[in-house]
Amino acid sequence: MSLTAGIVGLPNVGKSTLFNAITKKNILMANYPFATIDPNVGVVVVPDDRVDVLKNMYNPERVIPTTYEFTDIAGLVKGASNGEGLGNKFLSHIREVDAVVEVVRCFDDPNIIHVDGSVDPIRDIEVINVELVLSDLEIVTSRINKIGKKAMTTKNKDDVKEIELLEKIKCALESNIPVRKLGLDDEEKKLISSFNLITLKPIIYAMNVEDNDINIGNEYTKKVIGYANKEGSETAIICAKLESELAELDDEEKKMFLDDLGIKESGVETLINKTYDLLGLATFFTVGKDEVRAWTFKKGMKAPECAGIIHSDFEKGFIKAEVMSYSDLVTAGNELKVRELGKARIEGKEYIMQDGDICHFRFNV
């Protein structure tokens, strides 16, 4: 599945440092705006202890964890919706992602320039969010102007339905309310899907702090968490500088480092897992002596669709799925015991896949 989270933020908030830590890729970083001009795309591995457990159970020839894409997008400045800075490029790139990770500066450092001269995370959030709202408002208004008169004249049912929805969205955007807060149903989302509205995308605020604030945060993070809670958005505390150092360590060194800091999971791991969930993703597994593999699927997908993620022929010729849950396998200790306990299941075409399902698909093409 090709789903992407986009990392956005004002210049010099730690976006590129964080992206570098997440993807372990070296990209241009500099203490000035627009160091990252073109979007950089990296594939991230989703941390999942279940993969290691299954690896030890089956001792396969290869292990393939699940992944998704992160895109680092050029820094935005006030006026982006009117083309200021790299506004147009920024906005076109962010329309292409499925979820937004907004990096917010929550640290003081006189050596790192802030584009507005001072640190104020709520102001920074609102600068970006207003630009996103204005960009969506321009698209919605343009569409209304294009088909509004025609819809009212012809009374075409589909056009009227679209105009009514767009007017509702326009009213919200003019009140600085993002589309994601309107509670649109699946039919409404499908109706406006071609517009790729940015404020419809789910968002998580990544609060970039100094390393001594990584455990409990600071006054800045408290403000951001309060803001996010009112908006119904997710947050994660990260220290991009620390994560950049952790990215250079092997797993054992990393664990020792985190233990010394009293941290169970790095900020990047927390962010990756929260973003994975934000994208509405879950994981099923295929196992055997040749391979243990984690597969990403969208929550709500049925068994044939998930079979199609492995190969299109699996979906076309789907017969049934042999399924056992990860928890049942771990509790039982092996597949044979799972079957003896009656926990192995045969599921058909209407079965909705669950996170942690271990599957063998039967098909005939």
PDB file of N, CA, C and O in Angstrom, residues 17-26 29 47 208-212 214-215 237-272:
ATOM      1  N   THR A  17      16.106  17.564  10.176  1.00  0.00           N
ATOM      2  CA  THR A  17      16.834  16.752  11.150  1.00  0.00           C
ATOM      3  C   THR A  17      15.988  15.560  11.563  1.00  0.00           C
ATOM      4  O   THR A  17      16.487  14.430  11.659  1.00  0.00           O
ATOM      5  N   LEU A  18      14.696  15.800  11.781  1.00  0.00           N
ATOM      6  CA  LEU A  18      13.789  14.720  12.154  1.00  0.00           C
ATOM      7  C   LEU A  18      13.637  13.720  11.009  1.00  0.00           C
ATOM      8  O   LEU A  18      13.705  12.502  11.222  1.00  0.00           O
ATOM      9  N   PHE A  19      13.446  14.227   9.804  1.00  0.00           N
ATOM     10  CA  PHE A  19      13.308  13.348   8.648  1.00  0.00           C
ATOM     11  C   PHE A  19      14.561  12.478   8.490  1.00  0.00           C
ATOM     12  O   PHE A  19      14.475  11.283   8.212  1.00  0.00           O
ATOM     13  N   ASN A  20      15.708  13.092   8.692  1.00  0.00           N
ATOM     14  CA  ASN A  20      16.975  12.373   8.593  1.00  0.00           C
ATOM     15  C   ASN A  20      17.040  11.243   9.615  1.00  0.00           C
ATOM     16  O   ASN A  20      17.478  10.128   9.314  1.00  0.00           O
ATOM     17  N   ALA A  21      16.572  11.523  10.839  1.00  0.00           N
ATOM     18  CA  ALA A  21      16.578  10.513  11.897  1.00  0.00           C
ATOM     19  C   ALA A  21      15.577   9.400  11.608  1.00  0.00           C
ATOM     20  O   ALA A  21      15.850   8.220  11.835  1.00  0.00           O
ATOM     21  N   ILE A  22      14.406   9.773  11.092  1.00  0.00           N
ATOM     22  CA  ILE A  22      13.361   8.788  10.812  1.00  0.00           C
ATOM     23  C   ILE A  22      13.787   7.821   9.712  1.00  0.00           C
ATOM     24  O   ILE A  22      13.616   6.615   9.811  1.00  0.00           O
ATOM     25  N   THR A  23      14.341   8.368   8.662  1.00  0.00           N
ATOM     26  CA  THR A  23      14.634   7.552   7.485  1.00  0.00           C
ATOM     27  C   THR A  23      16.101   7.160   7.370  1.00  0.00           C
ATOM     28  O   THR A  23      16.484   6.413   6.481  1.00  0.00           O
ATOM     29  N   LYS A  24      16.924   7.708   8.294  1.00  0.00           N
ATOM     30  CA  LYS A  24      18.372   7.458   8.276  1.00  0.00           C
ATOM     31  C   LYS A  24      18.979   7.813   6.922  1.00  0.00           C
ATOM     32  O   LYS A  24      19.888   7.160   6.426  1.00  0.00           O
ATOM     33  N   LYS A  25      18.416   8.868   6.308  1.00  0.00           N
ATOM     34  CA  LYS A  25      18.945   9.351   5.039  1.00  0.00           C
ATOM     35  C   LYS A  25      19.625  10.694   5.273  1.00  0.00           C
ATOM     36  O   LYS A  25      19.149  11.512   6.051  1.00  0.00           O
ATOM     37  N   ASN A  26      20.738  10.929   4.614  1.00  0.00           N
ATOM     38  CA  ASN A  26      21.423  12.205   4.725  1.00  0.00           C
ATOM     39  C   ASN A  26      20.919  13.149   3.640  1.00  0.00           C
ATOM     40  O   ASN A  26      21.100  12.907   2.456  1.00  0.00           O
ATOM     41  N   MET A  29      20.868  19.863   5.190  1.00  0.00           N
ATOM     42  CA  MET A  29      20.339  20.553   6.361  1.00  0.00           C
ATOM     43  C   MET A  29      21.153  21.832   6.550  1.00  0.00           C
ATOM     44  O   MET A  29      22.370  21.826   6.443  1.00  0.00           O
ATOM     45  N   PRO A  47       8.189   0.078  13.729  1.00  0.00           N
ATOM     46  CA  PRO A  47       8.656  -0.763  14.833  1.00  0.00           C
ATOM     47  C   PRO A  47       7.541  -1.703  15.291  1.00  0.00           C
ATOM     48  O   PRO A  47       6.422  -1.268  15.545  1.00  0.00           O
ATOM     49  N   ASN A 208       9.141  19.437  18.930  1.00  0.00           N
ATOM     50  CA  ASN A 208      10.598  19.283  18.970  1.00  0.00           C
ATOM     51  C   ASN A 208      11.162  20.018  20.177  1.00  0.00           C
ATOM     52  O   ASN A 208      11.045  21.247  20.282  1.00  0.00           O
ATOM     53  N   VAL A 209      11.769  19.248  21.106  1.00  0.00           N
ATOM     54  CA  VAL A 209      12.269  19.811  22.361  1.00  0.00           C
ATOM     55  C   VAL A 209      13.771  19.533  22.516  1.00  0.00           C
ATOM     56  O   VAL A 209      14.364  18.785  21.745  1.00  0.00           O
ATOM     57  N   GLU A 210      14.370  20.154  23.537  1.00  0.00           N
ATOM     58  CA  GLU A 210      15.743  19.807  23.929  1.00  0.00           C
ATOM     59  C   GLU A 210      15.720  18.443  24.605  1.00  0.00           C
ATOM     60  O   GLU A 210      14.674  17.999  25.111  1.00  0.00           O
ATOM     61  N   ASP A 211      16.884  17.774  24.654  1.00  0.00           N
ATOM     62  CA  ASP A 211      16.908  16.405  25.192  1.00  0.00           C
ATOM     63  C   ASP A 211      16.504  16.312  26.656  1.00  0.00           C
ATOM     64  O   ASP A 211      15.967  15.301  27.095  1.00  0.00           O
ATOM     65  N   ASN A 212      16.716  17.377  27.438  1.00  0.00           N
ATOM     66  CA  ASN A 212      16.342  17.308  28.858  1.00  0.00           C
ATOM     67  C   ASN A 212      14.834  17.466  29.083  1.00  0.00           C
ATOM     68  O   ASN A 212      14.341  17.316  30.197  1.00  0.00           O
ATOM     69  N   ILE A 214      12.663  15.674  27.026  1.00  0.00           N
ATOM     70  CA  ILE A 214      12.081  14.580  26.247  1.00  0.00           C
ATOM     71  C   ILE A 214      11.081  13.753  27.043  1.00  0.00           C
ATOM     72  O   ILE A 214      10.116  13.210  26.501  1.00  0.00           O
ATOM     73  N   ASN A 215      11.277  13.645  28.362  1.00  0.00           N
ATOM     74  CA  ASN A 215      10.396  12.804  29.179  1.00  0.00           C
ATOM     75  C   ASN A 215       9.089  13.490  29.564  1.00  0.00           C
ATOM     76  O   ASN A 215       8.018  12.889  29.445  1.00  0.00           O
ATOM     77  N   ILE A 237       6.060  14.020  21.545  1.00  0.00           N
ATOM     78  CA  ILE A 237       7.251  14.775  21.932  1.00  0.00           C
ATOM     79  C   ILE A 237       8.471  14.092  21.329  1.00  0.00           C
ATOM     80  O   ILE A 237       8.674  12.886  21.496  1.00  0.00           O
ATOM     81  N   ILE A 238       9.277  14.879  20.621  1.00  0.00           N
ATOM     82  CA  ILE A 238      10.506  14.325  20.040  1.00  0.00           C
ATOM     83  C   ILE A 238      11.643  15.324  20.263  1.00  0.00           C
ATOM     84  O   ILE A 238      11.420  16.521  20.466  1.00  0.00           O
ATOM     85  N   CYS A 239      12.860  14.804  20.252  1.00  0.00           N
ATOM     86  CA  CYS A 239      14.042  15.667  20.227  1.00  0.00           C
ATOM     87  C   CYS A 239      14.795  15.284  18.960  1.00  0.00           C
ATOM     88  O   CYS A 239      15.470  14.249  18.922  1.00  0.00           O
ATOM     89  N   ALA A 240      14.635  16.083  17.920  1.00  0.00           N
ATOM     90  CA  ALA A 240      15.197  15.746  16.615  1.00  0.00           C
ATOM     91  C   ALA A 240      16.716  15.570  16.686  1.00  0.00           C
ATOM     92  O   ALA A 240      17.285  14.669  16.061  1.00  0.00           O
ATOM     93  N   LYS A 241      17.358  16.414  17.476  1.00  0.00           N
ATOM     94  CA  LYS A 241      18.823  16.336  17.608  1.00  0.00           C
ATOM     95  C   LYS A 241      19.229  15.005  18.235  1.00  0.00           C
ATOM     96  O   LYS A 241      20.155  14.323  17.762  1.00  0.00           O
ATOM     97  N   LEU A 242      18.539  14.606  19.301  1.00  0.00           N
ATOM     98  CA  LEU A 242      18.815  13.338  19.970  1.00  0.00           C
ATOM     99  C   LEU A 242      18.515  12.166  19.043  1.00  0.00           C
ATOM    100  O   LEU A 242      19.288  11.202  18.967  1.00  0.00           O
ATOM    101  N   GLU A 243      17.399  12.242  18.337  1.00  0.00           N
ATOM    102  CA  GLU A 243      17.018  11.155  17.430  1.00  0.00           C
ATOM    103  C   GLU A 243      18.044  10.990  16.308  1.00  0.00           C
ATOM    104  O   GLU A 243      18.298   9.885  15.842  1.00  0.00           O
ATOM    105  N   SER A 244      18.635  12.095  15.888  1.00  0.00           N
ATOM    106  CA  SER A 244      19.664  12.050  14.856  1.00  0.00           C
ATOM    107  C   SER A 244      20.880  11.276  15.358  1.00  0.00           C
ATOM    108  O   SER A 244      21.505  10.508  14.615  1.00  0.00           O
ATOM    109  N   GLU A 245      21.204  11.447  16.640  1.00  0.00           N
ATOM    110  CA  GLU A 245      22.324  10.715  17.241  1.00  0.00           C
ATOM    111  C   GLU A 245      21.966   9.235  17.403  1.00  0.00           C
ATOM    112  O   GLU A 245      22.790   8.351  17.135  1.00  0.00           O
ATOM    113  N   LEU A 246      20.735   8.967  17.827  1.00  0.00           N
ATOM    114  CA  LEU A 246      20.293   7.578  18.012  1.00  0.00           C
ATOM    115  C   LEU A 246      20.303   6.806  16.699  1.00  0.00           C
ATOM    116  O   LEU A 246      20.570   5.605  16.673  1.00  0.00           O
ATOM    117  N   ALA A 247      20.026   7.506  15.617  1.00  0.00           N
ATOM    118  CA  ALA A 247      19.955   6.864  14.303  1.00  0.00           C
ATOM    119  C   ALA A 247      21.296   6.281  13.874  1.00  0.00           C
ATOM    120  O   ALA A 247      21.353   5.388  13.021  1.00  0.00           O
ATOM    121  N   GLU A 248      22.373   6.776  14.486  1.00  0.00           N
ATOM    122  CA  GLU A 248      23.707   6.291  14.129  1.00  0.00           C
ATOM    123  C   GLU A 248      24.129   5.064  14.938  1.00  0.00           C
ATOM    124  O   GLU A 248      25.171   4.464  14.667  1.00  0.00           O
ATOM    125  N   LEU A 249      23.322   4.682  15.934  1.00  0.00           N
ATOM    126  CA  LEU A 249      23.688   3.573  16.824  1.00  0.00           C
ATOM    127  C   LEU A 249      23.044   2.265  16.370  1.00  0.00           C
ATOM    128  O   LEU A 249      22.001   2.265  15.718  1.00  0.00           O
ATOM    129  N   ASP A 250      23.674   1.142  16.735  1.00  0.00           N
ATOM    130  CA  ASP A 250      23.030  -0.151  16.482  1.00  0.00           C
ATOM    131  C   ASP A 250      21.983  -0.382  17.572  1.00  0.00           C
ATOM    132  O   ASP A 250      21.880   0.390  18.538  1.00  0.00           O
ATOM    133  N   ASP A 251      21.198  -1.440  17.429  1.00  0.00           N
ATOM    134  CA  ASP A 251      20.050  -1.657  18.326  1.00  0.00           C
ATOM    135  C   ASP A 251      20.466  -1.768  19.791  1.00  0.00           C
ATOM    136  O   ASP A 251      19.798  -1.234  20.686  1.00  0.00           O
ATOM    137  N   GLU A 252      21.573  -2.468  20.063  1.00  0.00           N
ATOM    138  CA  GLU A 252      22.009  -2.667  21.449  1.00  0.00           C
ATOM    139  C   GLU A 252      22.475  -1.351  22.067  1.00  0.00           C
ATOM    140  O   GLU A 252      22.120  -1.017  23.206  1.00  0.00           O
ATOM    141  N   GLU A 253      23.257  -0.586  21.298  1.00  0.00           N
ATOM    142  CA  GLU A 253      23.734   0.714  21.789  1.00  0.00           C
ATOM    143  C   GLU A 253      22.562   1.669  22.008  1.00  0.00           C
ATOM    144  O   GLU A 253      22.526   2.416  22.989  1.00  0.00           O
ATOM    145  N   LYS A 254      21.617   1.600  21.107  1.00  0.00           N
ATOM    146  CA  LYS A 254      20.438   2.458  21.210  1.00  0.00           C
ATOM    147  C   LYS A 254      19.645   2.146  22.471  1.00  0.00           C
ATOM    148  O   LYS A 254      19.194   3.058  23.185  1.00  0.00           O
ATOM    149  N   LYS A 255      19.466   0.848  22.761  1.00  0.00           N
ATOM    150  CA  LYS A 255      18.722   0.444  23.950  1.00  0.00           C
ATOM    151  C   LYS A 255      19.413   0.950  25.219  1.00  0.00           C
ATOM    152  O   LYS A 255      18.760   1.452  26.150  1.00  0.00           O
ATOM    153  N   MET A 256      20.746   0.821  25.266  1.00  0.00           N
ATOM    154  CA  MET A 256      21.507   1.287  26.432  1.00  0.00           C
ATOM    155  C   MET A 256      21.364   2.799  26.591  1.00  0.00           C
ATOM    156  O   MET A 256      21.193   3.302  27.705  1.00  0.00           O
ATOM    157  N   PHE A 257      21.419   3.503  25.480  1.00  0.00           N
ATOM    158  CA  PHE A 257      21.287   4.964  25.483  1.00  0.00           C
ATOM    159  C   PHE A 257      19.925   5.356  26.059  1.00  0.00           C
ATOM    160  O   PHE A 257      19.826   6.230  26.923  1.00  0.00           O
ATOM    161  N   LEU A 258      18.860   4.706  25.558  1.00  0.00           N
ATOM    162  CA  LEU A 258      17.510   5.018  26.020  1.00  0.00           C
ATOM    163  C   LEU A 258      17.320   4.649  27.489  1.00  0.00           C
ATOM    164  O   LEU A 258      16.654   5.367  28.242  1.00  0.00           O
ATOM    165  N   ASP A 259      17.906   3.518  27.908  1.00  0.00           N
ATOM    166  CA  ASP A 259      17.828   3.107  29.314  1.00  0.00           C
ATOM    167  C   ASP A 259      18.454   4.160  30.215  1.00  0.00           C
ATOM    168  O   ASP A 259      17.929   4.476  31.295  1.00  0.00           O
ATOM    169  N   ASP A 260      19.589   4.711  29.774  1.00  0.00           N
ATOM    170  CA  ASP A 260      20.266   5.748  30.562  1.00  0.00           C
ATOM    171  C   ASP A 260      19.392   6.997  30.701  1.00  0.00           C
ATOM    172  O   ASP A 260      19.445   7.697  31.712  1.00  0.00           O
ATOM    173  N   LEU A 261      18.588   7.250  29.668  1.00  0.00           N
ATOM    174  CA  LEU A 261      17.703   8.416  29.697  1.00  0.00           C
ATOM    175  C   LEU A 261      16.377   8.109  30.381  1.00  0.00           C
ATOM    176  O   LEU A 261      15.555   9.007  30.590  1.00  0.00           O
ATOM    177  N   GLY A 262      16.147   6.820  30.705  1.00  0.00           N
ATOM    178  CA  GLY A 262      14.890   6.418  31.324  1.00  0.00           C
ATOM    179  C   GLY A 262      13.734   6.416  30.358  1.00  0.00           C
ATOM    180  O   GLY A 262      12.582   6.679  30.732  1.00  0.00           O
ATOM    181  N   ILE A 263      14.023   6.115  29.077  1.00  0.00           N
ATOM    182  CA  ILE A 263      12.998   6.121  28.035  1.00  0.00           C
ATOM    183  C   ILE A 263      12.841   4.705  27.474  1.00  0.00           C
ATOM    184  O   ILE A 263      13.826   4.051  27.133  1.00  0.00           O
ATOM    185  N   LYS A 264      11.603   4.226  27.375  1.00  0.00           N
ATOM    186  CA  LYS A 264      11.349   2.892  26.832  1.00  0.00           C
ATOM    187  C   LYS A 264      11.378   2.889  25.305  1.00  0.00           C
ATOM    188  O   LYS A 264      11.816   1.941  24.675  1.00  0.00           O
ATOM    189  N   GLU A 265      10.867   3.962  24.709  1.00  0.00           N
ATOM    190  CA  GLU A 265      10.733   4.028  23.258  1.00  0.00           C
ATOM    191  C   GLU A 265      11.191   5.398  22.794  1.00  0.00           C
ATOM    192  O   GLU A 265      10.879   6.410  23.409  1.00  0.00           O
ATOM    193  N   SER A 266      11.962   5.452  21.722  1.00  0.00           N
ATOM    194  CA  SER A 266      12.422   6.744  21.213  1.00  0.00           C
ATOM    195  C   SER A 266      11.242   7.544  20.677  1.00  0.00           C
ATOM    196  O   SER A 266      10.203   7.001  20.318  1.00  0.00           O
ATOM    197  N   GLY A 267      11.442   8.863  20.615  1.00  0.00           N
ATOM    198  CA  GLY A 267      10.385   9.731  20.101  1.00  0.00           C
ATOM    199  C   GLY A 267      10.020   9.405  18.667  1.00  0.00           C
ATOM    200  O   GLY A 267       8.857   9.486  18.280  1.00  0.00           O
ATOM    201  N   VAL A 268      11.033   9.025  17.881  1.00  0.00           N
ATOM    202  CA  VAL A 268      10.786   8.670  16.483  1.00  0.00           C
ATOM    203  C   VAL A 268       9.902   7.431  16.380  1.00  0.00           C
ATOM    204  O   VAL A 268       8.978   7.367  15.561  1.00  0.00           O
ATOM    205  N   GLU A 269      10.181   6.424  17.218  1.00  0.00           N
ATOM    206  CA  GLU A 269       9.360   5.205  17.204  1.00  0.00           C
ATOM    207  C   GLU A 269       7.918   5.523  17.577  1.00  0.00           C
ATOM    208  O   GLU A 269       6.970   5.017  16.956  1.00  0.00           O
ATOM    209  N   THR A 270       7.748   6.364  18.591  1.00  0.00           N
ATOM    210  CA  THR A 270       6.400   6.789  18.987  1.00  0.00           C
ATOM    211  C   THR A 270       5.707   7.515  17.842  1.00  0.00           C
ATOM    212  O   THR A 270       4.543   7.252  17.527  1.00  0.00           O
ATOM    213  N   LEU A 271       6.441   8.420  17.190  1.00  0.00           N
ATOM    214  CA  LEU A 271       5.882   9.196  16.093  1.00  0.00           C
ATOM    215  C   LEU A 271       5.499   8.303  14.918  1.00  0.00           C
ATOM    216  O   LEU A 271       4.426   8.453  14.327  1.00  0.00           O
ATOM    217  N   ILE A 272       6.379   7.358  14.576  1.00  0.00           N
ATOM    218  CA  ILE A 272       6.094   6.451  13.455  1.00  0.00           C
ATOM    219  C   ILE A 272       4.839   5.630  13.732  1.00  0.00           C
ATOM    220  O   ILE A 272       3.959   5.507  12.879  1.00  0.00           O
TER     221      ILE A 272
END
